Backbone as JSON, one array per atom type, in Angstrom:
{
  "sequence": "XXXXXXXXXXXXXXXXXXXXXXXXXXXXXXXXXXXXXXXXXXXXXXXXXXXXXXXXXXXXXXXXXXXXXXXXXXXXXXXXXXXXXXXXXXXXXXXXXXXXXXXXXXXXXXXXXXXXXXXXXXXXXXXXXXXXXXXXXXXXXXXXXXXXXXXXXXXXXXXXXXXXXX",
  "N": [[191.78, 308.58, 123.39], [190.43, 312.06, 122.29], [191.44, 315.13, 124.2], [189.09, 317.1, 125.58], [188.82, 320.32, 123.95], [189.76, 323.56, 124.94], [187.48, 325.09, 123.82], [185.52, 323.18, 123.62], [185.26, 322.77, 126.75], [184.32, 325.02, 127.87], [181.63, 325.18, 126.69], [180.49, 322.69, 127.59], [180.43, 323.29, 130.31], [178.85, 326.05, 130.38], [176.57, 324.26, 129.58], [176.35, 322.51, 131.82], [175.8, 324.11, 134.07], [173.26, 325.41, 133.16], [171.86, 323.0, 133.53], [171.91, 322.7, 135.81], [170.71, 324.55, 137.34], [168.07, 324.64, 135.83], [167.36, 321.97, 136.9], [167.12, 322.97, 139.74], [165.01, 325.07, 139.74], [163.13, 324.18, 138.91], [162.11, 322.11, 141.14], [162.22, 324.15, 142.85], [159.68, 325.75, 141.55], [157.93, 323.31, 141.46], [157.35, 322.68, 144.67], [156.42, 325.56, 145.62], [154.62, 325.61, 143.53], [152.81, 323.69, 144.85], [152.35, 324.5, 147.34], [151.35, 326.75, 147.14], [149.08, 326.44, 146.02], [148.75, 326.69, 143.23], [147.94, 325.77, 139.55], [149.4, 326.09, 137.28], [151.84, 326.96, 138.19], [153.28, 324.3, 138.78], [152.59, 323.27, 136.38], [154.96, 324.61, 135.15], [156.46, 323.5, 136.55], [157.38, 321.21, 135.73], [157.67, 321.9, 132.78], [159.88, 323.15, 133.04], [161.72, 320.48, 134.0], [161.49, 319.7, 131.19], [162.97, 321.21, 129.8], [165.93, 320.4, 130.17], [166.07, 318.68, 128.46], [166.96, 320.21, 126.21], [169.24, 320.68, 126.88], [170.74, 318.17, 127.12], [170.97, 317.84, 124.05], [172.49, 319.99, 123.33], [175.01, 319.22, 124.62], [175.49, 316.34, 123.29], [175.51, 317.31, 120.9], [177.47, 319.02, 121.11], [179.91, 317.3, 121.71], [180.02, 315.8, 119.34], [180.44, 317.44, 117.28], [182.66, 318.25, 118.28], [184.76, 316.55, 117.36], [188.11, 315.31, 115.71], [188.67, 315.98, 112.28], [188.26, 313.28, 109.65], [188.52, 310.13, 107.45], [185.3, 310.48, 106.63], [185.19, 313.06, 107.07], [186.4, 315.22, 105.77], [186.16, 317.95, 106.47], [186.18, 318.18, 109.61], [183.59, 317.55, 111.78], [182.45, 320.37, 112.7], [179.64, 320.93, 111.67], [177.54, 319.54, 112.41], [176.62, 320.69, 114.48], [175.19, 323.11, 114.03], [173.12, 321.41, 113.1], [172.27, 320.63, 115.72], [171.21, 323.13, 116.87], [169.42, 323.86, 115.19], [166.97, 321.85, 115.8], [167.33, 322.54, 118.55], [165.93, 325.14, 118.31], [163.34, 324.2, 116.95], [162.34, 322.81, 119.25], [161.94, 325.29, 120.21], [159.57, 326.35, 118.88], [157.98, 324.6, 119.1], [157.49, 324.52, 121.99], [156.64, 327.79, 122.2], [154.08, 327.27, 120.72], [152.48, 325.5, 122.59], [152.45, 327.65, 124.37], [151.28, 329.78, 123.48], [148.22, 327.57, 122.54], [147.46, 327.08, 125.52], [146.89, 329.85, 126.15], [144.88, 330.91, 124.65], [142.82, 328.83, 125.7], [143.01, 329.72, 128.06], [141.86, 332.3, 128.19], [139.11, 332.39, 126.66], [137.96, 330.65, 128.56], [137.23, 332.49, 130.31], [136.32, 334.15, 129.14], [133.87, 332.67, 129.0], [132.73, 333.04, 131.37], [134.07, 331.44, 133.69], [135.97, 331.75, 136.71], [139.35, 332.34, 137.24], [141.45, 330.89, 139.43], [143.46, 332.82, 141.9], [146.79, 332.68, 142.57], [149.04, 331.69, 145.26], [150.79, 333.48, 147.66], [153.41, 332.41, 147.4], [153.87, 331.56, 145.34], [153.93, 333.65, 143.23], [156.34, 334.76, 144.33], [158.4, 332.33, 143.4], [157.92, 332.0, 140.84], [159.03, 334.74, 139.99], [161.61, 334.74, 141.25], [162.65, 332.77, 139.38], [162.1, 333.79, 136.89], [164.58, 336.27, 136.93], [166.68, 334.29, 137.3], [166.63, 332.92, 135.31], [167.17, 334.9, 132.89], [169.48, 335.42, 134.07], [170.76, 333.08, 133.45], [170.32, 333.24, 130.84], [171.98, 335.42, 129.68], [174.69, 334.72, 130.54], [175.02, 332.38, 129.05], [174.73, 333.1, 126.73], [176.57, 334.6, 126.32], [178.47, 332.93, 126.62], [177.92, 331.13, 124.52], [178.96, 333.06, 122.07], [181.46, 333.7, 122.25], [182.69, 331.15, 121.79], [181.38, 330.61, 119.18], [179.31, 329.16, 119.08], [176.5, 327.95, 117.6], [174.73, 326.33, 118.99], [174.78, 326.48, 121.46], [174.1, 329.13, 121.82], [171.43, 329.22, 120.72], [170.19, 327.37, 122.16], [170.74, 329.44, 124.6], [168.86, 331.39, 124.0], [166.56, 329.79, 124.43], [166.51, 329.44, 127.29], [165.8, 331.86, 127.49], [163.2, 332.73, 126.27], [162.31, 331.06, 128.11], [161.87, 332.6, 130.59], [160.5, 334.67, 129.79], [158.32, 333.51, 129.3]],
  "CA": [[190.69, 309.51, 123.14], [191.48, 313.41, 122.35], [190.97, 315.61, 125.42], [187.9, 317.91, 124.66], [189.42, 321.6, 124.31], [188.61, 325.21, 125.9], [185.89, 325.86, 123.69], [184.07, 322.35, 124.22], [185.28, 322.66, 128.32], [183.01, 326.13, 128.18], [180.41, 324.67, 126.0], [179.9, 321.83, 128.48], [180.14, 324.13, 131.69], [177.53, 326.54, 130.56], [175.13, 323.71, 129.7], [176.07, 321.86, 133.11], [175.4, 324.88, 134.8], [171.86, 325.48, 132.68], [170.99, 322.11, 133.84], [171.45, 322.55, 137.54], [169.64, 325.46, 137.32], [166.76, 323.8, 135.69], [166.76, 321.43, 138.15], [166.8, 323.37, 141.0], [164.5, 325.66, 139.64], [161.84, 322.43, 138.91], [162.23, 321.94, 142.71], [161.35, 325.11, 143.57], [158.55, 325.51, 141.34], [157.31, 322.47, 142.48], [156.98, 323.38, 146.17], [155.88, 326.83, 145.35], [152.63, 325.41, 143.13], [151.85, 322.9, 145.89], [151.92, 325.49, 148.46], [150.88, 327.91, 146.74], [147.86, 326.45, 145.19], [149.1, 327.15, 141.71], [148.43, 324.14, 138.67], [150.23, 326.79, 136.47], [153.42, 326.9, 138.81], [153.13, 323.27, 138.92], [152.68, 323.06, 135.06], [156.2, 325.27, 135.0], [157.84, 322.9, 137.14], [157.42, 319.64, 134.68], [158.16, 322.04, 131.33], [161.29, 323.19, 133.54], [162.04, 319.6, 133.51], [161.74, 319.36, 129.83], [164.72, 321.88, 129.55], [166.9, 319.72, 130.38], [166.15, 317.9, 126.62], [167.53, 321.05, 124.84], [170.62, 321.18, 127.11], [171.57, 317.26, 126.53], [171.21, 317.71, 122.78], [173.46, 320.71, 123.17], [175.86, 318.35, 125.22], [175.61, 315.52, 122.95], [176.17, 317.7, 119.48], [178.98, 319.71, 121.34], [180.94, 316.54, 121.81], [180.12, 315.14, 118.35], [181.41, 318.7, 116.61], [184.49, 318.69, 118.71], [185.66, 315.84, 116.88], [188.78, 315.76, 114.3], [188.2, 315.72, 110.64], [188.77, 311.69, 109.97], [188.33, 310.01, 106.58], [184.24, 310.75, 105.78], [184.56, 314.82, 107.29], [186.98, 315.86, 106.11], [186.44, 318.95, 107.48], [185.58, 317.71, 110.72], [182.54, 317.84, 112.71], [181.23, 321.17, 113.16], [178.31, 321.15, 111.17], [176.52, 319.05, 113.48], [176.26, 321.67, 115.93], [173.58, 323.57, 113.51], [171.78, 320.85, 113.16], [171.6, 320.54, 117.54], [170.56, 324.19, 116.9], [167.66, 323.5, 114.33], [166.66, 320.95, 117.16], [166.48, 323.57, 119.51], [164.51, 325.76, 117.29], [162.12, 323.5, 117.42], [161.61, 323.01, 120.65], [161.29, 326.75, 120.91], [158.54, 327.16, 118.46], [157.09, 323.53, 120.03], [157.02, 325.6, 123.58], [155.66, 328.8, 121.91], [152.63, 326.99, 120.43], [152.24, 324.97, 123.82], [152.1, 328.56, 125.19], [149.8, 330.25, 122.81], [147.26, 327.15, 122.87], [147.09, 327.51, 126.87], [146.8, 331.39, 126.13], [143.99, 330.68, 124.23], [142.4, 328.04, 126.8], [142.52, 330.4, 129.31], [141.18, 333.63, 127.27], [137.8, 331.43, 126.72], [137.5, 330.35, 129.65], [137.39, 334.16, 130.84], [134.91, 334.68, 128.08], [132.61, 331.93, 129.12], [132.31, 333.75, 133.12], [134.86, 331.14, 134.66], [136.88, 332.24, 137.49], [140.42, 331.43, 137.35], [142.1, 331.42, 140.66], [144.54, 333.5, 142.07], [147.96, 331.81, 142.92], [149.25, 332.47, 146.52], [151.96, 334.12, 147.2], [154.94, 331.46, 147.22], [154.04, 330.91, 143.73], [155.15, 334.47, 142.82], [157.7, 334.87, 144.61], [159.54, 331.7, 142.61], [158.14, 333.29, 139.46], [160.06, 336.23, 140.02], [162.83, 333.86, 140.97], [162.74, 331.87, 137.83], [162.55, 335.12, 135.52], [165.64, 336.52, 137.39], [167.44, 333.53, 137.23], [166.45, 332.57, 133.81], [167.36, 335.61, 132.73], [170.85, 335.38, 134.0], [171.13, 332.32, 132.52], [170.51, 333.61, 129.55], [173.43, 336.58, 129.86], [175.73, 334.13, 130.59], [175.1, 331.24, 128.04], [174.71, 333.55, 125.02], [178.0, 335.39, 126.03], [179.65, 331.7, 126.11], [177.9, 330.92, 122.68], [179.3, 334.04, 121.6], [182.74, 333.44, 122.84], [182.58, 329.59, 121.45], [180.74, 330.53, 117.94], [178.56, 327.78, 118.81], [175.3, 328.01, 117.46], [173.66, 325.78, 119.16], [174.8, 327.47, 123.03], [173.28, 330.61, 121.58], [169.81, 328.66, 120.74], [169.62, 327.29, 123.64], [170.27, 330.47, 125.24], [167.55, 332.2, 123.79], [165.71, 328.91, 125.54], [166.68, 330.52, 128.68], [164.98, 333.8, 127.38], [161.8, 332.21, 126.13], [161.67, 330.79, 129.85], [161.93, 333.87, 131.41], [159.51, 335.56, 129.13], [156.82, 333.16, 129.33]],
  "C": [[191.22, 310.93, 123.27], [190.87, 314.07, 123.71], [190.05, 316.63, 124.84], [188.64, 319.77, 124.83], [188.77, 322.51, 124.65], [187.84, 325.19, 125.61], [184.63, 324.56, 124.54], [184.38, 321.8, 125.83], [184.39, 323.81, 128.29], [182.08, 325.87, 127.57], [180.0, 324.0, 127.32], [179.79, 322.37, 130.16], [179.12, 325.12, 131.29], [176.47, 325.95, 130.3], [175.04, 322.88, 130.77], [175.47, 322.94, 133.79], [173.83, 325.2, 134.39], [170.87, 324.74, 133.34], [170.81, 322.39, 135.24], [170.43, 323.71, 138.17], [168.5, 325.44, 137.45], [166.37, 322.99, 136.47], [165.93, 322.0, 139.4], [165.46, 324.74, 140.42], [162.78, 324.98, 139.35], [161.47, 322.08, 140.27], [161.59, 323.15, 143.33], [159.91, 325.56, 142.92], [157.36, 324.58, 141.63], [156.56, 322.41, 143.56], [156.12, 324.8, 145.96], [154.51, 326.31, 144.71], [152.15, 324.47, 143.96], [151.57, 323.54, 146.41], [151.18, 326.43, 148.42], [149.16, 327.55, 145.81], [147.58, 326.31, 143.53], [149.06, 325.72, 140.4], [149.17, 325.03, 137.81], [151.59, 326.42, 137.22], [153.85, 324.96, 138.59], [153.41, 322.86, 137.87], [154.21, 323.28, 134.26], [156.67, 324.63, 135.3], [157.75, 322.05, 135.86], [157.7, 320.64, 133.26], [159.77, 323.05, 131.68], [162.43, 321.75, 133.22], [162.51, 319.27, 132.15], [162.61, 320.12, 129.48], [165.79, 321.38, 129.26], [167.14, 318.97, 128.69], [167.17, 318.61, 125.69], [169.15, 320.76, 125.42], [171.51, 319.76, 127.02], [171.55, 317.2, 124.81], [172.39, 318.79, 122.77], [174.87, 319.99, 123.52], [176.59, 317.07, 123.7], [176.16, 316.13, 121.41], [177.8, 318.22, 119.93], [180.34, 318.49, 121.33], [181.18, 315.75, 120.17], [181.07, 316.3, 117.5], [182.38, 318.93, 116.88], [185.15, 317.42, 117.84], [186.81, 316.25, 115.81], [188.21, 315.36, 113.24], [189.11, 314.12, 110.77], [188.22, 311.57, 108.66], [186.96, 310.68, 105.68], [184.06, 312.21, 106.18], [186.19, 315.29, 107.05], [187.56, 317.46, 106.61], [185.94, 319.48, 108.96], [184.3, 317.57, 111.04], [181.27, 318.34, 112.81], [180.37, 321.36, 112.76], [177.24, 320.07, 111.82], [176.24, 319.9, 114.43], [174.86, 322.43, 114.93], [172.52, 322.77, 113.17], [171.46, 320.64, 114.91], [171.01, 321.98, 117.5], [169.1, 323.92, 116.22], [167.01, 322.79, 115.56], [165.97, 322.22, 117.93], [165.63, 324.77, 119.23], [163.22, 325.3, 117.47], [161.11, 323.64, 118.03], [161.39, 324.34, 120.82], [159.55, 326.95, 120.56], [157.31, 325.97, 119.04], [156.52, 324.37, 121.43], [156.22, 326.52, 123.14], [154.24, 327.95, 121.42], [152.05, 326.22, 121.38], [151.73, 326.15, 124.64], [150.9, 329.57, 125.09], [148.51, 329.37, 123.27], [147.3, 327.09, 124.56], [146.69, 328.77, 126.91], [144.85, 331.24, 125.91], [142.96, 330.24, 124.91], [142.11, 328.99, 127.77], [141.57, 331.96, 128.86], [139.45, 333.04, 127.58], [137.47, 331.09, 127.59], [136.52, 331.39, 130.63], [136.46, 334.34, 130.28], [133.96, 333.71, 128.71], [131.96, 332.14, 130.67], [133.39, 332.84, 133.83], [135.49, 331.99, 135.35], [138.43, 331.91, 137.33], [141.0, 331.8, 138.53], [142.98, 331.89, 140.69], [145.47, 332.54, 142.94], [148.55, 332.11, 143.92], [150.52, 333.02, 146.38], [153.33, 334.04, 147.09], [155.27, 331.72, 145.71], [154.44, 332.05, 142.6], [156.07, 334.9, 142.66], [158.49, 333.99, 143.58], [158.82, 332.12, 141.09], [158.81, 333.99, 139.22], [160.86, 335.82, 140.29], [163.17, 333.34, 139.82], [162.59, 333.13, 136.79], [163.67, 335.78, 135.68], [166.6, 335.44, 137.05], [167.43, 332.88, 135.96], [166.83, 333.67, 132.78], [169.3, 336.0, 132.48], [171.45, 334.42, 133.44], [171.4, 332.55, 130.97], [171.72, 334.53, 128.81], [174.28, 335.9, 129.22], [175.38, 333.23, 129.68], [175.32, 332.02, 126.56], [175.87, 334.3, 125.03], [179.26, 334.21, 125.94], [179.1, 331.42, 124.79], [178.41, 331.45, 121.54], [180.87, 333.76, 121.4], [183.73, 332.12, 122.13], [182.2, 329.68, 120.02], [180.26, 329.2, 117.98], [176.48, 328.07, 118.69], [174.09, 327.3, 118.08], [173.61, 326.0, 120.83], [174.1, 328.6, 122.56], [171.73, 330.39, 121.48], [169.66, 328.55, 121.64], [170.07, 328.2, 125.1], [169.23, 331.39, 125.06], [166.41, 331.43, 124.66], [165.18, 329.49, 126.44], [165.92, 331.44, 128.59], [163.63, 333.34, 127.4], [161.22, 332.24, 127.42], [161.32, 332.32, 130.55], [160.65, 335.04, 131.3], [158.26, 335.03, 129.02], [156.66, 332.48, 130.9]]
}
């Protein structure tokens, strides 16, 4: 089997590192909307979770595109990596309209006199953790996508951004 080279050893270290992130950042959201009262924070942890989806498709194309060219490519691979990008496209504009219709949901709600509660103050704090740290994620993944010309580390660094921003 060939050994996977620099680019797809920094491909697969900035999406291991994405993931542990996501994890641990699922964990602390978690705790933070129990404690905190929060079904939003709570809601964040489990579509933290779903992160993890974009960053094994990134995984799973990066290793298919590193391959050599072999009888049916012959010019290898890499055009599987834009389709793990389209993918993560997707999922972006899947999340954005997940984020809008909740936008929406809660707008109306507002209009019809509900209250919506206020979230204590754990559940900011890892907010403001998770936009910081999602943030830096983002730095760093889109300066290895950059680095790598891999289109589909650069998608799913914008991921990162999305997170951060919603």
């Amino acid at each position: 089997m060939n050994q996977p080279t620099e680019r797809t050893r920094k491909i697969y270290r900035a999406t291991w590192i994405g993931m542990v992130v996501n994890i641990a950042l699922s964990l602390l959201k978690l705790a933070a909307g129990i404690l905190g009262r929060s079904g939003a924070m709570i809601a964040d942890a489990v579509h933290s979770i779903s992160d993890l989806a974009t960053d094994v498709i990134v995984l799973i194309f990066a290793r298919i595109s590193s391959k050599p060219e072999d009888a049916g490519h012959n010019y290898g691979h890499g055009k599987y990596e834009t389709l793990a990008s389209i993918l993560i496209s997707l999922t972006l504009i899947a999340v954005g309209g997940g984020i809008l219709a909740d936008s929406i949901r809660n707008i109306r709600l507002v209009l019809t006199g509900e209250i919506i509660g206020r979230p204590g103050a754990i559940a900011l704090i890892a907010a403001a953790i998770s936009i910081v740290a999602k943030e830096v994620l983002y730095r760093y993944t889109v300066r290895v996508g950059r680095q790598t010309d891999s289109p589909s580390v650069v998608a799913n660094a914008w991921h990162h951004r999305s997170d951060a921003l919603s």
